[in-house]
């Protein structure tokens, strides 16, 4: 293997410096013939997926020489005055109309929330104003989903789906004028509730292989004969299907009688079908991990629809897969990354405050190093997640359809979200595992696997999409070589292939030389953007070096493995990890500059950048450790890392800085948690934690003043209970050790903390019902529910009532705060 590689490399070097005509006459034809034999075949669906969307910053990372000045020059994502007002008022109002616990119990949003969403245009945020929509930016769309997710997952999903991949977006890009004029105003006003049915039981991740079939035929519609489709489908996991009035449907097309063209099987087609149409079956609800958003199956058998119902009309028959891939390239950058960040902001806000006020061994648990280690991961992960989703949404607003970047943020933001929630659960301990209105993290912990699973399962996204698509789309030469090989004009193919191949050879040699130079210490001379913060210059240089190493390993992997690389999923996944960490680190650098370089954010910046560098390094070494050409792997390791691995994980000291920042109330903490929702209801556990944290500096000041007094000694050894604190306060006030204001502050703080640390309990029957004893038919299947959402009726699931709750009284379960009153 090594001999062949060296021979090919030598031939490439000789050919690189040969005169163009000589090279094209003697060498290039043989290389072109070789490539035609060894390049793997590509299906139409694979080609559509590869060609969907655009390349952006990912192409710079593939180049080995990222232009950091270009990244910083893209500008900052921002909201218009109209968007800011909507976020601060309309979105805030919608959040206040919903309680996550009550939504889970009712398995639906309250009727007033449904009505408000429709009347205020939440379901038409992406629809242009000419059709009655909001015409919000992608960044605003992301901000809305994020804020709603910090309050209630069902609320966020209900708003997210109509504004994501579905009828509205498909109509905007591909619909006929007649379809747009009819449906878009109805979608914008909420008159129509849409869903989009793609996934089938036997075609989940392999969505292009859906078995659902539409046969072109003549049929009767509204009393006249017309060309249409006889449809049979069986779909599942369809969000909003139980309440949808308009069904978007993807199906394979068959035209046996050639009524449309000579093509027997035109491919996947997308159509819009009213849910009330004869033969449409909306099945019974799924119940995904106790989430209350509407989700369920739909089916139909021999349902006739006219060809006018195809999105885009007859001209778009068979083009549905490309339509879906192009829209998903943008939509995947917004929905799930935004919802994961919103959930993360809620988790960090509540957990950080809890760690600061919860005491064990007479010390706040947030001061324990083990807890600080988890808090550091939570805070830095949130900073990075928010940076990554903001940059991706900004790319969409710049006119990009960033297919590779959207896959990166979908996978890595949801995975870091999962890690963030797991850390929060570890810190909360027993409080985190008891479900009830007093537990702010249980829903996120239960439901995070949903984000991991949908819009491309994370295993698939990591193993096949991120690098598999990026290596062809974002690489500066591979797609050009493939296009030349497929060119039917022989002379043009030879000319194009010659330019692409030998440009590729020069590209590889240049990266090999830079990789060696950087490895020997030359990375200190790598370019740093003039606009970049001087304190972060080492990170720009380190990322440039890793980008060069990534470019080298990409080309070596494709050269050694060829088409086999597509089947070597673990190697492909590790290369994708490197690319992803380079993007994530880029987004952190961009965020820090866009935010005006706040010095207080540097702990988050340093921690997340160091973590990304280590993970990128691990990806590269993982490829080298498992590279099939072992001798070449040793040579590459020596070239790229001649003095060993340069990057180390964040230090304990840095982690403590991040943990302290999460427990310190003020503007710096709020910048990390910006635009997350905090309920005005004092009974809300996160709101309660925030109020306790706000009082903490004053409480600590009082405790410090009392430190050397008898009352202070008694306070330090006081049992951690509200009743003991009340007795101590009465004694201290009578002795004059605390004044009236201090008494009230300490009493309110004690009540808030006592309410915060309590967990919910229920009467046995109520607990049985709360934990999911649903009515079942004789076969053990959950009974069908009414259609919620449009009429406000409840699903036919057994739910807990207030009267069944145990009469446990604390500020949270009572729904009442303890106001400050004169002592």
XYZ file of C-alpha atoms in Angstrom, residues 82-704:
623
model
C -40.535 44.929 15.622
C -38.922 41.568 16.326
C -37.551 42.713 19.685
C -40.986 43.975 20.748
C -42.605 40.690 19.731
C -39.992 38.691 21.660
C -40.241 40.818 24.799
C -44.023 41.121 24.852
C -45.921 38.614 22.693
C -43.578 35.697 23.349
C -43.401 36.609 27.024
C -47.196 36.668 27.204
C -47.499 33.275 25.529
C -44.995 31.805 27.997
C -47.082 33.093 30.888
C -50.179 31.363 29.496
C -48.557 27.939 29.801
C -47.349 25.855 32.725
C -45.192 22.891 31.726
C -46.415 20.603 34.508
C -50.073 21.332 33.830
C -49.500 20.847 30.115
C -48.065 17.398 30.774
C -51.022 16.492 32.952
C -53.568 17.628 30.355
C -51.474 16.321 27.433
C -52.205 19.518 25.562
C -51.647 23.232 25.709
C -54.479 25.229 27.301
C -57.129 26.618 24.923
C -56.099 30.208 25.632
C -52.537 29.417 24.497
C -53.785 27.919 21.227
C -55.975 30.948 20.631
C -53.153 33.384 21.402
C -50.698 31.583 19.116
C -53.129 31.842 16.230
C -54.255 35.405 16.807
C -50.731 36.787 17.270
C -49.228 35.084 14.234
C -46.937 32.581 15.938
C -47.774 29.948 13.330
C -46.807 32.232 10.440
C -43.486 33.696 11.514
C -41.706 32.678 8.274
C -44.570 33.715 5.980
C -44.156 37.070 4.149
C -46.289 39.995 5.235
C -48.040 40.107 1.874
C -49.736 36.848 2.899
C -50.474 37.994 6.453
C -47.364 36.515 8.059
C -44.693 38.046 10.286
C -41.783 37.637 7.831
C -39.342 37.300 10.696
C -35.643 36.616 10.167
C -34.146 33.181 10.768
C -32.417 34.576 13.855
C -35.733 35.845 15.224
C -37.315 32.483 14.474
C -34.489 30.910 16.473
C -34.925 33.381 19.354
C -38.646 32.661 19.628
C -38.166 28.886 19.700
C -35.366 29.268 22.240
C -37.430 31.403 24.602
C -40.501 29.176 24.375
C -38.294 26.128 25.066
C -37.077 27.709 28.281
C -40.689 27.577 29.457
C -42.388 24.494 27.954
C -41.280 21.964 25.356
C -44.790 21.347 24.022
C -45.240 25.073 23.474
C -41.956 25.363 21.591
C -42.629 22.349 19.372
C -46.130 23.537 18.521
C -44.761 26.858 17.282
C -41.624 25.350 15.773
C -43.194 22.821 13.409
C -45.385 25.140 11.274
C -42.348 27.412 10.847
C -39.936 24.611 10.033
C -39.842 21.983 7.294
C -43.453 21.725 6.192
C -46.218 23.165 4.032
C -45.437 26.867 4.534
C -41.746 26.634 3.697
C -42.337 24.291 0.766
C -45.039 26.569 -0.606
C -42.810 29.623 -0.300
C -40.054 28.019 -2.347
C -41.931 25.783 -4.758
C -45.678 26.459 -4.629
C -47.697 27.839 -7.491
C -49.058 31.377 -7.142
C -52.535 29.968 -6.728
C -51.388 27.673 -3.920
C -49.516 30.485 -2.170
C -52.427 32.903 -2.387
C -54.851 30.356 -0.963
C -52.855 28.547 1.701
C -50.290 31.004 3.047
C -52.849 33.475 4.498
C -54.709 30.583 6.097
C -51.504 29.169 7.557
C -50.406 32.587 8.814
C -53.680 33.156 10.660
C -53.837 29.660 12.131
C -56.987 28.856 10.158
C -55.022 25.867 8.880
C -52.886 23.786 11.252
C -50.233 22.016 9.180
C -48.187 18.891 9.590
C -45.797 17.156 7.245
C -45.803 13.374 6.890
C -42.467 11.930 5.784
C -41.417 9.101 8.110
C -42.784 5.606 7.540
C -42.468 2.548 9.793
C -40.096 0.891 7.327
C -38.261 4.032 6.225
C -37.073 6.064 9.171
C -33.508 7.243 8.673
C -33.649 6.030 5.071
C -36.397 8.524 4.270
C -35.643 8.410 0.545
C -36.856 4.786 0.531
C -40.384 5.556 1.701
C -42.780 2.852 0.498
C -45.831 5.122 0.387
C -47.044 5.205 -3.208
C -49.032 7.480 -5.473
C -50.047 5.980 -8.817
C -50.842 8.467 -11.579
C -54.313 7.850 -12.943
C -57.539 9.496 -14.040
C -60.124 10.096 -11.358
C -63.096 12.197 -10.337
C -62.691 15.312 -8.243
C -65.499 17.788 -7.542
C -67.598 16.232 -10.268
C -65.028 16.313 -13.073
C -62.487 13.886 -14.478
C -58.891 14.898 -13.840
C -55.385 13.516 -13.721
C -54.280 12.760 -10.199
C -52.858 10.134 -7.881
C -54.275 7.091 -6.181
C -52.433 7.311 -2.846
C -51.718 4.704 -0.201
C -49.600 5.719 2.795
C -48.785 4.788 6.359
C -46.830 7.379 8.354
C -45.868 7.750 11.994
C -44.149 10.209 14.374
C -45.920 13.083 12.609
C -45.899 16.153 14.846
C -49.206 18.079 14.954
C -50.953 15.285 12.997
C -53.652 14.779 15.685
C -54.775 18.418 15.337
C -53.760 19.124 11.740
C -56.229 20.428 9.194
C -53.698 20.336 6.347
C -51.524 17.325 5.663
C -48.278 17.636 3.751
C -47.414 14.231 2.330
C -44.279 12.804 0.714
C -44.728 9.698 -1.434
C -43.102 7.709 -4.219
C -44.617 8.282 -7.646
C -45.510 5.672 -10.238
C -46.753 6.539 -13.736
C -47.363 3.146 -15.417
C -49.615 4.581 -18.136
C -47.264 7.481 -18.879
C -49.966 10.063 -18.284
C -47.340 12.628 -17.257
C -44.137 11.554 -19.026
C -42.190 8.564 -20.309
C -40.722 8.032 -16.848
C -42.353 5.090 -15.079
C -41.047 6.161 -11.656
C -40.548 9.938 -11.445
C -39.460 9.802 -7.775
C -40.678 11.366 -4.542
C -43.491 13.913 -4.769
C -44.874 16.285 -2.124
C -48.557 17.204 -1.971
C -50.964 19.108 0.287
C -54.111 17.270 1.341
C -56.904 18.624 3.569
C -57.189 16.392 6.635
C -60.940 16.274 6.051
C -60.498 14.760 2.566
C -62.233 11.406 2.072
C -59.965 8.529 3.026
C -57.483 10.497 5.138
C -57.007 8.776 8.482
C -55.537 10.670 11.416
C -54.530 7.965 13.867
C -54.362 7.857 17.621
C -51.695 9.835 19.441
C -48.150 8.792 20.156
C -46.887 9.684 23.616
C -43.177 10.517 23.216
C -41.478 10.402 26.626
C -44.231 12.256 28.491
C -44.032 15.227 26.125
C -47.406 16.845 25.573
C -46.965 18.081 22.017
C -49.350 16.619 19.487
C -47.803 13.694 17.617
C -49.269 10.688 15.909
C -49.704 8.540 12.816
C -51.647 9.119 9.634
C -52.615 6.746 6.841
C -54.748 6.358 3.774
C -55.663 3.624 1.314
C -56.435 4.298 -2.354
C -57.131 7.967 -1.689
C -57.525 9.951 -4.907
C -56.143 13.494 -5.078
C -55.988 15.811 -8.109
C -52.586 16.724 -9.536
C -53.231 20.358 -8.592
C -52.582 19.374 -4.973
C -48.926 18.633 -5.717
C -46.797 21.421 -4.252
C -45.728 23.365 -7.318
C -48.179 21.548 -9.577
C -47.301 19.036 -12.262
C -43.868 20.592 -12.866
C -42.729 19.448 -9.388
C -43.865 15.823 -9.666
C -40.904 13.625 -8.749
C -38.837 16.507 -7.360
C -39.951 16.210 -3.757
C -36.745 14.746 -2.365
C -34.640 17.641 -3.599
C -37.255 20.073 -2.288
C -37.072 18.471 1.138
C -33.284 18.375 1.239
C -32.951 22.033 0.246
C -35.441 23.172 2.867
C -33.959 20.924 5.546
C -30.509 22.418 4.903
C -31.782 25.666 6.414
C -34.481 24.479 8.810
C -32.259 22.009 10.638
C -30.005 24.922 11.608
C -32.825 26.522 13.603
C -35.397 24.251 15.235
C -33.629 21.715 17.416
C -30.509 23.784 18.162
C -32.772 26.605 19.371
C -34.950 24.361 21.503
C -31.871 22.729 23.059
C -30.373 26.126 23.918
C -33.658 27.274 25.472
C -33.846 24.156 27.582
C -30.178 24.680 28.504
C -30.800 28.253 29.666
C -33.588 27.090 31.929
C -31.440 24.275 33.328
C -28.393 26.470 33.941
C -30.467 29.252 35.495
C -32.261 26.947 37.905
C -29.331 24.677 38.732
C -26.833 27.513 39.205
C -29.151 29.288 41.633
C -29.968 26.042 43.437
C -26.277 25.236 43.913
C -25.677 28.696 45.381
C -28.460 28.567 47.984
C -28.641 24.840 48.827
C -26.418 23.997 51.797
C -24.953 20.721 52.949
C -22.299 20.327 55.667
C -22.972 24.006 56.469
C -21.684 25.090 53.046
C -23.344 25.931 49.740
C -23.100 22.872 47.499
C -21.872 25.137 44.697
C -18.586 25.483 46.602
C -17.868 21.746 46.474
C -15.321 20.998 43.779
C -17.304 18.047 42.458
C -20.347 20.243 41.946
C -18.204 23.000 40.462
C -16.835 20.554 37.904
C -20.365 19.824 36.683
C -21.399 23.493 36.831
C -18.377 24.456 34.730
C -19.406 22.038 31.992
C -22.969 23.344 32.117
C -22.031 27.016 31.819
C -19.362 26.617 29.143
C -21.477 24.193 27.118
C -24.359 26.654 27.174
C -22.110 29.497 26.012
C -20.846 27.374 23.125
C -24.295 25.991 22.213
C -25.759 29.484 22.050
C -22.854 30.718 19.934
C -23.193 27.807 17.499
C -26.945 28.152 16.979
C -26.688 31.956 16.602
C -24.009 31.725 13.918
C -25.950 29.046 12.028
C -29.156 31.108 12.063
C -27.183 34.162 10.981
C -25.858 32.196 8.006
C -29.441 31.527 6.901
C -30.208 35.240 7.133
C -27.165 35.910 4.951
C -28.833 33.854 2.219
C -27.076 30.553 2.865
C -28.596 27.087 3.125
C -25.763 25.654 5.219
C -26.345 21.929 4.838
C -23.172 20.761 6.576
C -23.262 23.398 9.319
C -26.928 22.666 10.018
C -26.028 18.993 10.530
C -23.188 20.019 12.866
C -25.355 22.229 15.069
C -28.206 19.730 15.075
C -25.937 16.962 16.318
C -23.560 18.791 18.629
C -25.959 21.263 20.226
C -28.442 18.508 21.076
C -25.648 16.257 22.379
C -24.155 18.995 24.544
C -27.685 19.773 25.671
C -28.018 16.184 26.812
C -24.719 16.421 28.719
C -25.814 19.732 30.256
C -29.086 18.303 31.561
C -27.354 15.192 32.900
C -24.960 17.405 34.870
C -27.909 19.368 36.224
C -29.593 16.165 37.361
C -26.433 15.089 39.176
C -26.348 18.389 41.053
C -30.046 18.358 41.976
C -29.812 14.782 43.234
C -33.006 13.575 44.866
C -34.871 16.727 43.900
C -34.195 15.996 40.254
C -35.667 12.516 40.219
C -39.045 13.267 41.817
C -41.513 14.356 39.172
C -43.920 17.147 40.025
C -44.550 20.874 39.662
C -41.607 21.571 41.975
C -39.100 19.854 39.630
C -37.896 22.169 36.869
C -35.514 19.698 35.219
C -37.456 16.440 34.961
C -39.188 17.270 31.670
C -35.934 18.218 29.992
C -34.270 15.036 31.263
C -37.102 12.864 29.997
C -37.499 14.533 26.631
C -33.943 15.306 25.480
C -33.795 11.967 23.569
C -36.522 13.323 21.278
C -34.176 16.011 19.963
C -31.440 13.389 19.641
C -33.706 11.211 17.500
C -35.585 13.469 15.073
C -34.514 15.448 11.975
C -31.825 12.856 11.313
C -30.936 10.583 14.219
C -27.694 11.705 15.830
C -25.857 8.452 15.157
C -26.697 8.774 11.469
C -25.854 12.481 11.407
C -22.444 11.935 12.954
C -21.528 8.781 11.058
C -22.731 9.623 7.566
C -23.805 13.215 7.073
C -21.418 15.726 8.654
C -18.199 14.527 7.036
C -19.766 12.439 4.276
C -21.576 15.440 2.853
C -18.946 17.978 3.823
C -16.033 16.112 2.246
C -17.701 16.395 -1.149
C -19.546 19.708 -0.884
C -17.104 21.813 1.123
C -13.821 20.424 -0.175
C -12.369 22.809 -2.778
C -11.708 20.097 -5.405
C -13.597 16.826 -4.820
C -16.943 17.920 -6.241
C -15.215 19.412 -9.269
C -13.415 16.111 -9.878
C -16.658 14.155 -9.583
C -18.408 16.529 -11.972
C -15.586 16.123 -14.510
C -15.787 12.326 -14.290
C -19.539 12.509 -14.989
C -19.152 14.944 -17.909
C -20.350 13.444 -21.226
C -18.287 15.778 -23.412
C -14.915 14.033 -23.559
C -12.804 17.100 -24.267
C -14.488 19.157 -21.568
C -14.190 16.251 -19.133
C -10.462 15.981 -19.792
C -9.887 19.717 -19.413
C -12.011 20.046 -16.249
C -10.532 16.954 -14.635
C -6.999 18.063 -15.375
C -7.574 21.425 -13.700
C -9.370 19.894 -10.700
C -7.043 16.948 -10.130
C -3.757 18.792 -10.350
C -5.175 21.680 -8.381
C -6.025 19.040 -5.788
C -2.461 17.693 -5.857
C -1.068 21.170 -5.232
C -3.605 21.662 -2.456
C -2.495 18.454 -0.723
C 1.199 19.272 -1.020
C 0.637 22.762 0.337
C -1.245 21.445 3.370
C 1.401 18.786 4.014
C 4.086 21.470 4.019
C 2.050 23.741 6.316
C 1.208 20.834 8.597
C 4.901 20.060 9.066
C 5.774 23.742 9.535
C 3.017 24.254 12.106
C 4.017 21.050 13.896
C 7.604 22.236 14.208
C 6.488 25.460 15.846
C 5.523 27.613 12.902
C 1.904 27.845 14.087
C 3.063 30.851 16.109
C 3.296 32.673 12.787
C -0.192 31.647 11.585
C -2.419 34.543 10.587
C -4.568 36.191 13.255
C -7.383 38.576 12.259
C -6.742 42.254 12.886
C -10.214 42.559 14.396
C -9.708 39.651 16.791
C -9.125 40.052 20.508
C -5.367 39.817 21.242
C -6.043 37.593 24.247
C -7.541 34.974 21.924
C -4.774 35.025 19.298
C -3.377 31.632 20.445
C -6.761 30.034 19.743
C -6.925 31.405 16.187
C -3.465 29.961 15.545
C -4.286 26.612 17.139
C -7.477 26.290 15.100
C -5.614 27.121 11.899
C -3.115 24.375 12.679
C -5.904 21.868 13.360
C -7.705 22.944 10.182
C -4.536 22.173 8.211
C -4.176 18.793 9.911
C -7.838 18.067 9.202
C -7.397 18.934 5.517
C -4.383 16.582 5.314
C -6.241 13.708 6.989
C -9.306 14.277 4.805
C -7.312 13.927 1.616
C -5.244 11.000 2.886
C -8.413 9.185 3.969
C -10.119 9.710 0.625
C -6.955 8.749 -1.246
C -6.333 5.524 0.694
C -9.944 4.400 1.111
C -11.689 5.950 -1.894
C -15.347 4.955 -2.018
C -14.781 2.595 0.908
C -14.604 5.638 3.196
C -18.384 5.928 2.943
C -18.649 2.529 4.644
C -15.941 3.204 7.230
C -18.404 5.080 9.396
C -16.257 5.332 12.512
C -13.421 6.990 10.633
C -15.905 9.259 8.869
C -17.511 10.120 12.212
C -14.165 11.059 13.777
C -13.276 13.276 10.830
C -16.713 14.842 11.217
C -15.978 15.424 14.896
C -12.868 17.400 13.957
C -14.779 19.528 11.463
C -17.571 20.091 13.977
C -15.243 21.169 16.786
C -13.554 23.621 14.420
C -16.960 25.130 13.637
C -18.009 25.231 17.300
C -14.786 26.957 18.294
C -15.207 29.413 15.413
C -18.674 30.306 16.679
C -17.285 30.987 20.178
C -14.649 33.359 18.787
C -17.311 35.096 16.692
C -19.691 35.446 19.623
C -17.065 36.984 21.878
C -16.285 39.643 19.276
C -19.969 40.275 18.468
C -20.771 40.747 22.161
C -18.132 43.470 22.469
C -15.435 41.387 24.204
C -16.940 41.386 27.727
C -14.118 40.441 30.062
C -16.487 38.633 32.406
C -17.251 36.128 29.625
C -13.630 35.039 29.238
C -13.971 32.027 31.585
C -16.712 30.620 29.328
C -14.677 31.453 26.219
C -11.438 29.876 27.449
C -13.153 26.756 28.813
C -15.238 26.081 25.691
C -12.339 26.768 23.305
C -9.946 24.530 25.212
C -12.567 21.807 25.334
C -13.192 22.090 21.573
C -9.455 21.947 20.809
C -9.045 18.802 22.897
C -12.034 17.130 21.234
C -10.764 18.044 17.750
C -7.357 16.652 18.685
C -9.024 13.452 19.923
C -10.831 13.117 16.612
C -7.586 13.398 14.645
C -5.717 10.933 16.860
C -8.691 8.566 16.665
C -8.395 8.576 12.876
C -4.633 7.993 13.033
C -4.996 5.185 15.602
C -7.435 3.351 13.326
C -6.068 4.301 9.915
C -5.831 1.202 7.690
C -2.458 2.187 6.162
C -0.415 1.844 9.333
C 2.947 3.010 7.996
C 1.353 6.084 6.477
C -0.434 6.736 9.780
C 2.893 6.778 11.621
C 4.358 9.162 9.042
C 1.352 11.484 9.273
C 1.401 11.480 13.080
C 5.090 12.389 13.009
C 4.473 15.151 10.471
C 1.416 16.675 12.180
C 2.377 16.156 15.860
C 6.171 15.846 15.938
C 6.361 16.926 19.595
C 3.223 15.179 20.825
C -0.319 16.405 21.370
C -0.385 20.126 22.211
C -3.820 20.594 23.770
C -4.997 19.872 27.319
C -8.444 19.977 28.952
C -9.531 23.106 30.859
C -7.930 23.473 34.281
C -9.728 23.075 37.606
C -9.107 26.736 38.365
C -10.809 27.806 35.133
C -13.730 25.511 35.900
C -14.144 27.146 39.311
C -14.333 30.564 37.655
C -17.162 29.372 35.403
C -18.991 27.762 38.326
C -18.716 30.938 40.407
C -20.074 33.033 37.545
C -23.201 30.841 37.358
C -23.854 31.458 41.056
C -23.344 35.213 41.041
C -26.445 37.315 40.313
C -26.065 40.304 38.033
C -25.707 41.519 34.481
C -22.851 39.162 33.590
C -24.885 36.090 34.494
C -27.931 37.487 32.685
C -25.902 37.920 29.492
C -25.341 34.168 29.397
C -29.049 33.509 30.050
C -30.412 36.329 27.868
C -33.883 35.956 26.367
C -34.729 32.904 28.408
C -38.088 33.078 30.163
C -38.452 33.484 33.931
C -42.034 33.126 35.127
C -43.708 35.949 36.992
C -45.518 33.314 39.045
C -43.714 33.101 42.384
C -44.713 29.432 42.626
C -42.507 28.550 39.651
C -39.386 26.741 40.919
C -36.960 28.556 38.611
C -38.472 31.918 39.552
C -38.207 30.948 43.204
C -34.544 30.011 42.771
C -33.844 33.336 41.046
C -35.456 35.315 43.851
C -33.429 33.406 46.446
C -30.230 33.990 44.488
C -30.994 37.703 44.251
C -31.232 37.873 48.058
C -28.081 35.819 48.611
C -25.529 38.705 48.618
C -27.565 40.531 51.255
C -27.928 37.321 53.285
C -24.191 36.643 53.131
C -23.480 40.209 54.217
C -25.703 39.770 57.288
C -24.094 36.428 58.100
C -20.637 38.003 57.804
